[in-house]
mmCIF file of C-alpha atoms and ligand atoms in Angstrom:
data_model
loop_
_atom_site.group_PDB
_atom_site.id
_atom_site.type_symbol
_atom_site.label_atom_id
_atom_site.label_comp_id
_atom_site.label_asym_id
_atom_site.label_seq_id
_atom_site.Cartn_x
_atom_site.Cartn_y
_atom_site.Cartn_z
ATOM 1 C CA MET A 147 -4.895 -31.016 -4.704
ATOM 2 C CA ASN A 148 -1.838 -31.437 -2.519
ATOM 3 C CA ASN A 149 -1.837 -33.410 0.715
ATOM 4 C CA LEU A 150 -0.372 -30.804 3.008
ATOM 5 C CA SER A 151 -1.883 -30.222 6.450
ATOM 6 C CA SER A 152 -3.095 -26.728 7.393
ATOM 7 C CA GLN A 153 -0.203 -26.566 9.820
ATOM 8 C CA GLN A 154 2.329 -27.147 7.031
ATOM 9 C CA ILE A 155 0.597 -24.669 4.754
ATOM 10 C CA LEU A 156 0.596 -22.013 7.474
ATOM 11 C CA LYS A 157 4.280 -22.647 8.113
ATOM 12 C CA PHE A 158 4.967 -21.886 4.435
ATOM 13 C CA ARG A 159 2.703 -18.836 4.633
ATOM 14 C CA ASP A 160 4.757 -17.527 7.576
ATOM 15 C CA ILE A 161 7.933 -17.907 5.520
ATOM 16 C CA ALA A 162 6.282 -16.096 2.596
ATOM 17 C CA PHE A 163 5.368 -13.328 5.061
ATOM 18 C CA LEU A 164 8.984 -12.987 6.265
ATOM 19 C CA ALA A 165 10.265 -12.971 2.680
ATOM 20 C CA ALA A 166 7.727 -10.338 1.543
ATOM 21 C CA LYS A 167 8.564 -8.179 4.568
ATOM 22 C CA ALA A 168 12.279 -8.377 3.725
ATOM 23 C CA GLY A 169 11.530 -7.256 0.159
ATOM 24 C CA GLY A 170 9.281 -4.516 1.522
ATOM 25 C CA VAL A 171 12.129 -3.080 3.587
ATOM 26 C CA VAL A 172 14.052 -2.543 0.335
ATOM 27 C CA LEU A 173 11.041 -0.898 -1.398
ATOM 28 C CA GLN A 174 10.583 1.423 1.562
ATOM 29 C CA SER A 175 14.234 2.335 1.873
ATOM 30 C CA TYR A 176 14.424 3.563 -1.761
ATOM 31 C CA TRP A 177 10.954 5.166 -1.822
ATOM 32 C CA GLY A 178 11.131 8.778 -3.017
ATOM 33 C CA LYS A 179 14.871 8.568 -3.751
ATOM 34 C CA GLN A 180 16.687 9.039 -7.052
ATOM 35 C CA LEU A 181 16.722 5.640 -8.806
ATOM 36 C CA ASN A 182 18.895 4.062 -11.439
ATOM 37 C CA ILE A 183 16.189 3.203 -14.013
ATOM 38 C CA ARG A 184 16.874 1.070 -17.103
ATOM 39 C CA GLU A 185 14.686 -0.542 -19.750
ATOM 40 C CA LYS A 186 14.557 -4.330 -20.198
ATOM 41 C CA ASP A 187 13.721 -5.888 -23.618
ATOM 42 C CA ARG A 188 10.918 -3.441 -24.420
ATOM 43 C CA ALA A 189 10.332 0.269 -24.209
ATOM 44 C CA GLY A 190 8.555 1.009 -20.942
ATOM 45 C CA ASP A 191 9.490 -2.290 -19.262
ATOM 46 C CA LEU A 192 11.618 -0.856 -16.481
ATOM 47 C CA ILE A 193 14.056 -2.265 -13.984
ATOM 48 C CA THR A 194 15.751 -0.523 -11.073
ATOM 49 C CA GLU A 195 18.200 -1.478 -8.353
ATOM 50 C CA VAL A 196 15.151 -1.836 -6.107
ATOM 51 C CA ASP A 197 13.774 -4.763 -8.168
ATOM 52 C CA GLN A 198 17.118 -6.553 -7.939
ATOM 53 C CA LYS A 199 17.924 -5.846 -4.288
ATOM 54 C CA ALA A 200 14.413 -6.744 -3.125
ATOM 55 C CA GLU A 201 14.594 -10.022 -5.060
ATOM 56 C CA THR A 202 17.946 -10.913 -3.453
ATOM 57 C CA GLU A 203 16.492 -10.312 0.037
ATOM 58 C CA ILE A 204 13.319 -12.312 -0.661
ATOM 59 C CA ILE A 205 15.251 -15.275 -2.056
ATOM 60 C CA SER A 206 17.713 -15.266 0.815
ATOM 61 C CA VAL A 207 14.873 -15.574 3.370
ATOM 62 C CA ILE A 208 13.312 -18.485 1.454
ATOM 63 C CA LYS A 209 16.654 -20.243 0.983
ATOM 64 C CA ARG A 210 17.519 -19.827 4.672
ATOM 65 C CA HIS A 211 14.325 -21.633 5.732
ATOM 66 C CA LEU A 212 13.817 -23.996 2.783
ATOM 67 C CA PRO A 213 17.120 -24.557 0.986
ATOM 68 C CA ASN A 214 15.775 -27.328 -1.276
ATOM 69 C CA HIS A 215 12.711 -25.573 -2.627
ATOM 70 C CA GLY A 216 12.658 -24.324 -6.234
ATOM 71 C CA ILE A 217 12.498 -20.628 -7.073
ATOM 72 C CA LEU A 218 11.113 -18.777 -10.083
ATOM 73 C CA ALA A 219 11.851 -15.080 -9.733
ATOM 74 C CA GLU A 220 11.278 -12.303 -12.272
ATOM 75 C CA GLU A 221 14.769 -10.872 -12.360
ATOM 76 C CA SER A 222 16.907 -13.976 -11.804
ATOM 77 C CA GLY A 223 14.861 -16.752 -13.447
ATOM 78 C CA LYS A 224 14.406 -20.300 -12.254
ATOM 79 C CA THR A 225 16.581 -22.447 -10.022
ATOM 80 C CA ASP A 226 15.979 -26.174 -10.367
ATOM 81 C CA THR A 227 16.357 -28.215 -7.229
ATOM 82 C CA SER A 228 15.696 -31.697 -5.955
ATOM 83 C CA GLU A 229 12.297 -30.626 -4.544
ATOM 84 C CA ASN A 230 10.645 -29.289 -7.635
ATOM 85 C CA GLU A 231 7.172 -29.944 -6.330
ATOM 86 C CA TYR A 232 7.722 -26.824 -4.208
ATOM 87 C CA LEU A 233 8.140 -23.739 -6.384
ATOM 88 C CA TRP A 234 8.279 -20.207 -4.983
ATOM 89 C CA VAL A 235 7.170 -17.634 -7.541
ATOM 90 C CA ILE A 236 8.405 -14.107 -6.847
ATOM 91 C CA ASP A 237 7.850 -10.624 -8.212
ATOM 92 C CA PRO A 238 10.088 -8.393 -6.084
ATOM 93 C CA LEU A 239 8.414 -5.192 -7.281
ATOM 94 C CA ASP A 240 5.094 -5.505 -9.069
ATOM 95 C CA GLY A 241 4.265 -2.046 -10.335
ATOM 96 C CA THR A 242 7.769 -0.812 -11.152
ATOM 97 C CA THR A 243 6.454 1.979 -13.396
ATOM 98 C CA ASN A 244 4.236 3.292 -10.584
ATOM 99 C CA TYR A 245 7.107 3.018 -8.115
ATOM 100 C CA THR A 246 9.529 4.996 -10.273
ATOM 101 C CA HIS A 247 6.964 7.797 -10.534
ATOM 102 C CA GLY A 248 6.301 7.861 -6.787
ATOM 103 C CA TYR A 249 2.754 6.508 -7.315
ATOM 104 C CA PRO A 250 2.217 4.198 -4.354
ATOM 105 C CA GLN A 251 0.574 1.255 -6.179
ATOM 106 C CA ALA A 252 3.396 -1.264 -6.081
ATOM 107 C CA ALA A 253 4.026 -4.396 -4.089
ATOM 108 C CA VAL A 254 6.189 -7.362 -3.315
ATOM 109 C CA SER A 255 4.510 -10.587 -4.434
ATOM 110 C CA VAL A 256 5.566 -13.964 -3.045
ATOM 111 C CA GLY A 257 3.645 -17.144 -3.875
ATOM 112 C CA LEU A 258 4.185 -20.863 -3.442
ATOM 113 C CA MET A 259 2.986 -23.627 -5.763
ATOM 114 C CA VAL A 260 2.931 -27.141 -4.389
ATOM 115 C CA SER A 261 2.755 -29.882 -7.031
ATOM 116 C CA GLY A 262 1.524 -27.279 -9.512
ATOM 117 C CA LYS A 263 -1.241 -25.963 -7.254
ATOM 118 C CA PRO A 264 -1.300 -22.328 -6.047
ATOM 119 C CA THR A 265 -1.028 -22.796 -2.268
ATOM 120 C CA VAL A 266 0.278 -19.689 -0.507
ATOM 121 C CA GLY A 267 0.339 -16.007 -1.427
ATOM 122 C CA VAL A 268 1.572 -12.826 0.260
ATOM 123 C CA VAL A 269 1.334 -9.400 -1.392
ATOM 124 C CA TYR A 270 2.806 -6.434 0.468
ATOM 125 C CA ASN A 271 2.559 -2.739 -0.357
ATOM 126 C CA PRO A 272 4.890 -1.151 2.198
ATOM 127 C CA MET A 273 4.213 2.380 0.961
ATOM 128 C CA LEU A 274 0.580 2.125 2.092
ATOM 129 C CA ASN A 275 1.247 -0.415 4.839
ATOM 130 C CA GLU A 276 -1.116 -3.025 3.357
ATOM 131 C CA LEU A 277 -0.244 -6.706 3.573
ATOM 132 C CA TRP A 278 -2.443 -9.449 2.139
ATOM 133 C CA MET A 279 -2.006 -13.141 2.891
ATOM 134 C CA GLY A 280 -3.780 -16.208 1.623
ATOM 135 C CA ALA A 281 -3.212 -19.891 2.250
ATOM 136 C CA GLN A 282 -5.067 -22.818 0.729
ATOM 137 C CA GLY A 283 -8.040 -23.732 2.933
ATOM 138 C CA CYS A 284 -7.103 -21.127 5.571
ATOM 139 C CA GLY A 285 -8.730 -17.947 4.185
ATOM 140 C CA ALA A 286 -7.338 -14.565 3.215
ATOM 141 C CA THR A 287 -6.520 -11.464 5.236
ATOM 142 C CA LEU A 288 -5.555 -7.822 4.829
ATOM 143 C CA ASN A 289 -3.385 -6.669 7.746
ATOM 144 C CA ASP A 290 -4.577 -9.764 9.653
ATOM 145 C CA ILE A 291 -8.285 -8.992 9.170
ATOM 146 C CA PRO A 292 -10.256 -11.585 7.136
ATOM 147 C CA ILE A 293 -11.394 -10.337 3.736
ATOM 148 C CA GLN A 294 -14.120 -11.302 1.276
ATOM 149 C CA VAL A 295 -14.982 -10.405 -2.285
ATOM 150 C CA SER A 296 -17.844 -7.992 -3.034
ATOM 151 C CA THR A 297 -21.462 -8.982 -3.634
ATOM 152 C CA THR A 298 -21.982 -6.816 -6.741
ATOM 153 C CA LYS A 299 -24.261 -8.813 -9.009
ATOM 154 C CA ASN A 300 -24.247 -7.061 -12.358
ATOM 155 C CA LEU A 301 -21.778 -5.298 -14.612
ATOM 156 C CA ALA A 302 -23.788 -2.060 -14.595
ATOM 157 C CA SER A 303 -23.107 -1.645 -10.853
ATOM 158 C CA SER A 304 -19.516 -2.848 -10.960
ATOM 159 C CA LEU A 305 -16.082 -1.242 -10.751
ATOM 160 C CA LEU A 306 -13.469 -3.279 -12.633
ATOM 161 C CA VAL A 307 -9.734 -3.181 -13.172
ATOM 162 C CA THR A 308 -7.465 -4.235 -16.005
ATOM 163 C CA GLY A 309 -3.983 -3.634 -17.406
ATOM 164 C CA PHE A 310 -2.046 -3.397 -20.654
ATOM 165 C CA ALA A 311 1.062 -5.476 -21.252
ATOM 166 C CA TYR A 312 4.381 -3.993 -22.383
ATOM 167 C CA ASP A 313 3.863 -5.454 -25.894
ATOM 168 C CA ARG A 314 0.713 -3.347 -26.414
ATOM 169 C CA GLN A 315 2.245 -1.297 -29.229
ATOM 170 C CA GLU A 316 3.275 -4.469 -31.087
ATOM 171 C CA VAL A 317 0.176 -6.666 -30.974
ATOM 172 C CA GLU A 318 -3.404 -6.233 -32.175
ATOM 173 C CA ASP A 319 -4.708 -8.092 -29.143
ATOM 174 C CA ASN A 320 -3.802 -5.177 -26.881
ATOM 175 C CA ASN A 321 -6.915 -5.076 -24.647
ATOM 176 C CA TYR A 322 -7.902 -1.554 -25.721
ATOM 177 C CA ALA A 323 -11.237 -2.662 -27.203
ATOM 178 C CA GLU A 324 -12.178 -4.652 -24.102
ATOM 179 C CA PHE A 325 -11.303 -1.620 -21.980
ATOM 180 C CA CYS A 326 -13.562 0.678 -24.066
ATOM 181 C CA HIS A 327 -16.504 -1.706 -24.053
ATOM 182 C CA LEU A 328 -16.321 -2.414 -20.355
ATOM 183 C CA THR A 329 -15.894 1.262 -19.510
ATOM 184 C CA HIS A 330 -19.196 1.749 -21.342
ATOM 185 C CA LEU A 331 -20.978 -1.116 -19.565
ATOM 186 C CA THR A 332 -19.846 -0.549 -15.949
ATOM 187 C CA GLN A 333 -19.329 2.203 -13.369
ATOM 188 C CA GLY A 334 -15.697 2.284 -14.440
ATOM 189 C CA VAL A 335 -12.545 0.368 -15.278
ATOM 190 C CA ARG A 336 -9.385 1.245 -13.367
ATOM 191 C CA ARG A 337 -5.826 0.614 -14.574
ATOM 192 C CA GLY A 338 -3.908 -0.044 -11.393
ATOM 193 C CA GLY A 339 -0.477 -0.854 -12.816
ATOM 194 C CA SER A 340 0.220 -3.748 -10.447
ATOM 195 C CA ALA A 341 -1.442 -7.060 -11.281
ATOM 196 C CA SER A 342 -0.902 -8.510 -7.807
ATOM 197 C CA LEU A 343 -2.588 -5.494 -6.185
ATOM 198 C CA ASP A 344 -5.392 -5.591 -8.765
ATOM 199 C CA LEU A 345 -6.156 -9.144 -7.614
ATOM 200 C CA CYS A 346 -5.909 -8.157 -3.942
ATOM 201 C CA HIS A 347 -8.296 -5.244 -4.446
ATOM 202 C CA VAL A 348 -10.848 -7.633 -5.961
ATOM 203 C CA ALA A 349 -10.229 -10.000 -3.021
ATOM 204 C CA THR A 350 -10.935 -7.148 -0.602
ATOM 205 C CA GLY A 351 -14.192 -6.135 -2.333
ATOM 206 C CA ARG A 352 -12.847 -2.714 -3.381
ATOM 207 C CA LEU A 353 -13.163 -3.802 -6.994
ATOM 208 C CA ASP A 354 -15.511 -6.400 -8.459
ATOM 209 C CA GLY A 355 -13.542 -7.979 -11.284
ATOM 210 C CA TYR A 356 -10.276 -8.034 -13.212
ATOM 211 C CA TRP A 357 -9.077 -9.325 -16.554
ATOM 212 C CA GLU A 358 -5.751 -8.987 -18.312
ATOM 213 C CA ARG A 359 -3.496 -10.660 -20.909
ATOM 214 C CA GLY A 360 0.274 -10.781 -21.369
ATOM 215 C CA LEU A 361 1.038 -11.551 -17.739
ATOM 216 C CA LYS A 362 3.720 -13.735 -16.176
ATOM 217 C CA PRO A 363 3.340 -16.303 -13.380
ATOM 218 C CA TRP A 364 5.046 -13.957 -10.883
ATOM 219 C CA ASP A 365 2.480 -11.216 -11.586
ATOM 220 C CA LEU A 366 -0.319 -13.584 -10.645
ATOM 221 C CA LEU A 367 0.435 -16.491 -8.348
ATOM 222 C CA ALA A 368 0.272 -14.855 -4.910
ATOM 223 C CA GLY A 369 -2.785 -12.761 -5.814
ATOM 224 C CA VAL A 370 -4.577 -15.811 -7.226
ATOM 225 C CA VAL A 371 -4.316 -17.629 -3.880
ATOM 226 C CA ILE A 372 -5.491 -14.540 -1.989
ATOM 227 C CA LEU A 373 -8.470 -13.987 -4.283
ATOM 228 C CA GLN A 374 -9.531 -17.630 -4.242
ATOM 229 C CA GLU A 375 -9.315 -17.732 -0.468
ATOM 230 C CA ALA A 376 -11.425 -14.553 -0.277
ATOM 231 C CA GLY A 377 -14.205 -16.344 -2.172
ATOM 232 C CA GLY A 378 -13.402 -15.077 -5.656
ATOM 233 C CA LYS A 379 -13.425 -16.969 -8.925
ATOM 234 C CA ILE A 380 -10.484 -17.317 -11.320
ATOM 235 C CA SER A 381 -10.499 -18.800 -14.815
ATOM 236 C CA ALA A 382 -9.326 -18.461 -18.383
ATOM 237 C CA TYR A 383 -11.203 -15.815 -20.434
ATOM 238 C CA ASP A 384 -13.659 -18.476 -21.632
ATOM 239 C CA GLY A 385 -14.409 -19.734 -18.119
ATOM 240 C CA ASN A 386 -12.249 -22.837 -18.480
ATOM 241 C CA GLU A 387 -9.588 -23.746 -15.943
ATOM 242 C CA PHE A 388 -7.051 -21.005 -15.239
ATOM 243 C CA ASP A 389 -3.551 -21.682 -16.599
ATOM 244 C CA LEU A 390 -0.793 -19.723 -14.859
ATOM 245 C CA ASP A 391 1.436 -19.949 -17.937
ATOM 246 C CA SER A 392 -1.165 -18.673 -20.399
ATOM 247 C CA GLY A 393 -0.678 -15.039 -19.365
ATOM 248 C CA ARG A 394 -4.458 -14.496 -19.300
ATOM 249 C CA ILE A 395 -6.741 -14.234 -16.328
ATOM 250 C CA LEU A 396 -10.381 -13.526 -15.612
ATOM 251 C CA ALA A 397 -10.933 -12.916 -11.904
ATOM 252 C CA THR A 398 -14.158 -11.786 -10.256
ATOM 253 C CA ASN A 399 -16.319 -11.924 -7.148
ATOM 254 C CA GLY A 400 -18.027 -14.935 -8.787
ATOM 255 C CA TYR A 401 -21.345 -13.198 -9.525
ATOM 256 C CA LEU A 402 -19.915 -11.268 -12.488
ATOM 257 C CA HIS A 403 -17.880 -14.093 -13.931
ATOM 258 C CA SER A 404 -20.001 -15.276 -16.825
ATOM 259 C CA ALA A 405 -21.053 -11.740 -17.816
ATOM 260 C CA LEU A 406 -17.436 -10.528 -17.892
ATOM 261 C CA SER A 407 -16.335 -13.646 -19.763
ATOM 262 C CA GLU A 408 -19.038 -13.101 -22.379
ATOM 263 C CA VAL A 409 -17.900 -9.527 -23.001
ATOM 264 C CA VAL A 410 -14.146 -10.193 -23.218
ATOM 265 C CA LEU A 411 -14.737 -13.138 -25.565
ATOM 266 C CA SER A 412 -17.043 -11.206 -27.882
ATOM 267 C CA ILE A 413 -14.720 -8.310 -28.658
ATOM 268 C CA SER A 414 -12.524 -7.855 -31.688
ATOM 269 C CA PRO A 415 -9.314 -5.859 -31.388
ATOM 270 C CA LEU A 416 -9.449 -2.107 -31.806
ATOM 271 C CA LYS A 417 -7.023 -0.915 -34.460
ATOM 272 C CA ILE A 418 -4.879 2.036 -33.446
ATOM 273 C CA SER A 419 -3.863 4.147 -36.434
ATOM 274 C CA THR A 420 -0.226 3.569 -37.278
ATOM 275 C CA ASN A 421 -0.115 7.157 -38.561
ATOM 276 C CA VAL A 422 -0.209 8.322 -34.976
ATOM 277 C CA LYS A 423 3.451 8.521 -34.056
ATOM 278 C CA LEU A 424 4.624 8.621 -30.477
ATOM 279 C CA ILE A 425 6.151 11.955 -29.556
ATOM 280 C CA VAL A 426 9.267 11.242 -27.539
HETATM 281 C C1 IPD B 793 3.492 -5.274 -14.466
HETATM 282 C C2 IPD B 793 2.269 -4.924 -13.658
HETATM 283 C C3 IPD B 793 1.183 -4.356 -14.538
HETATM 284 C C4 IPD B 793 0.832 -5.273 -15.695
HETATM 285 C C5 IPD B 793 2.087 -5.644 -16.477
HETATM 286 C C6 IPD B 793 3.116 -6.275 -15.533
HETATM 287 P P1 IPD B 793 5.940 -5.100 -13.335
HETATM 288 O O1 IPD B 793 4.497 -5.846 -13.645
HETATM 289 O O2 IPD B 793 1.770 -6.049 -12.971
HETATM 290 O O3 IPD B 793 0.002 -4.104 -13.817
HETATM 291 O O4 IPD B 793 -0.093 -4.624 -16.529
HETATM 292 O O5 IPD B 793 1.743 -6.549 -17.503
HETATM 293 O O6 IPD B 793 4.249 -6.656 -16.258
HETATM 294 O O7 IPD B 793 6.659 -5.017 -14.639
HETATM 295 O O8 IPD B 793 5.643 -3.789 -12.743
HETATM 296 O O9 IPD B 793 6.552 -6.074 -12.397
HETATM 297 CA CA1 CA B 794 4.953 -7.770 -12.316
HETATM 298 CA CA1 CA B 795 8.340 -6.759 -11.289
#
């Protein structure tokens, strides 16, 4: 727990809002245009000029207001500063693959950790004009209207969401088996393609639960604050304390938490035949 007052926390939330808006202007200005798309370390892990320009804008807003705070951003890494208890964690474009296809599930994600605790989160999808905010002890909103998680009480009545990391063709633990099982046990499992929006949709009660592996802190931090403030529950797969650096998250409306945990823990990886070659 940090010792910040609500006033201080809301001041940081307002700065996160300004930063996310600045990134959103970049996403909107390139939307539908021809992009310069490259691959990062892995096939399918894309980067565009939008990711980089949005990140520059977001960081410049934070630095203008809080020059001594630390920054961890997806495309430019970590800057160490004198005030390392304040760390801004930024994904300038979460859902790059969707964005490059013109599929409007992508967002700017800006979060703040204070002394290691997720404290502020803003997630902004400018294409659909949806902006979520959350601040420790101050609740969560979508376009300024307070939000709450759903009240769905069992898996059979639930709609879930998950995702598949870019290393899915390299590892056995690729989440395919969990996806199959939970598709069978629920009303459906969506694959949104933007972890931050997946968390926000659970926070808004549109979806009831989310799990995924292979994630980075910038995919998660802002959405974690928003979901917690909307009354949701976040943990490791086994229900133990959530670790932002583990890459794994189990996030639900609370009611479904132990049932979802039980399923994801009980599943062994599904082997995909290596004889099936990708046609490229
Ligand atoms: C990706 C998205 C996706 C998740 C991937 C992330 P990016 O982020 O959040 O939903 O499944 O693991 O890397 O690359 O679009 O910023
Ligand atoms: Ca991301
Ligand atoms: Ca990204």
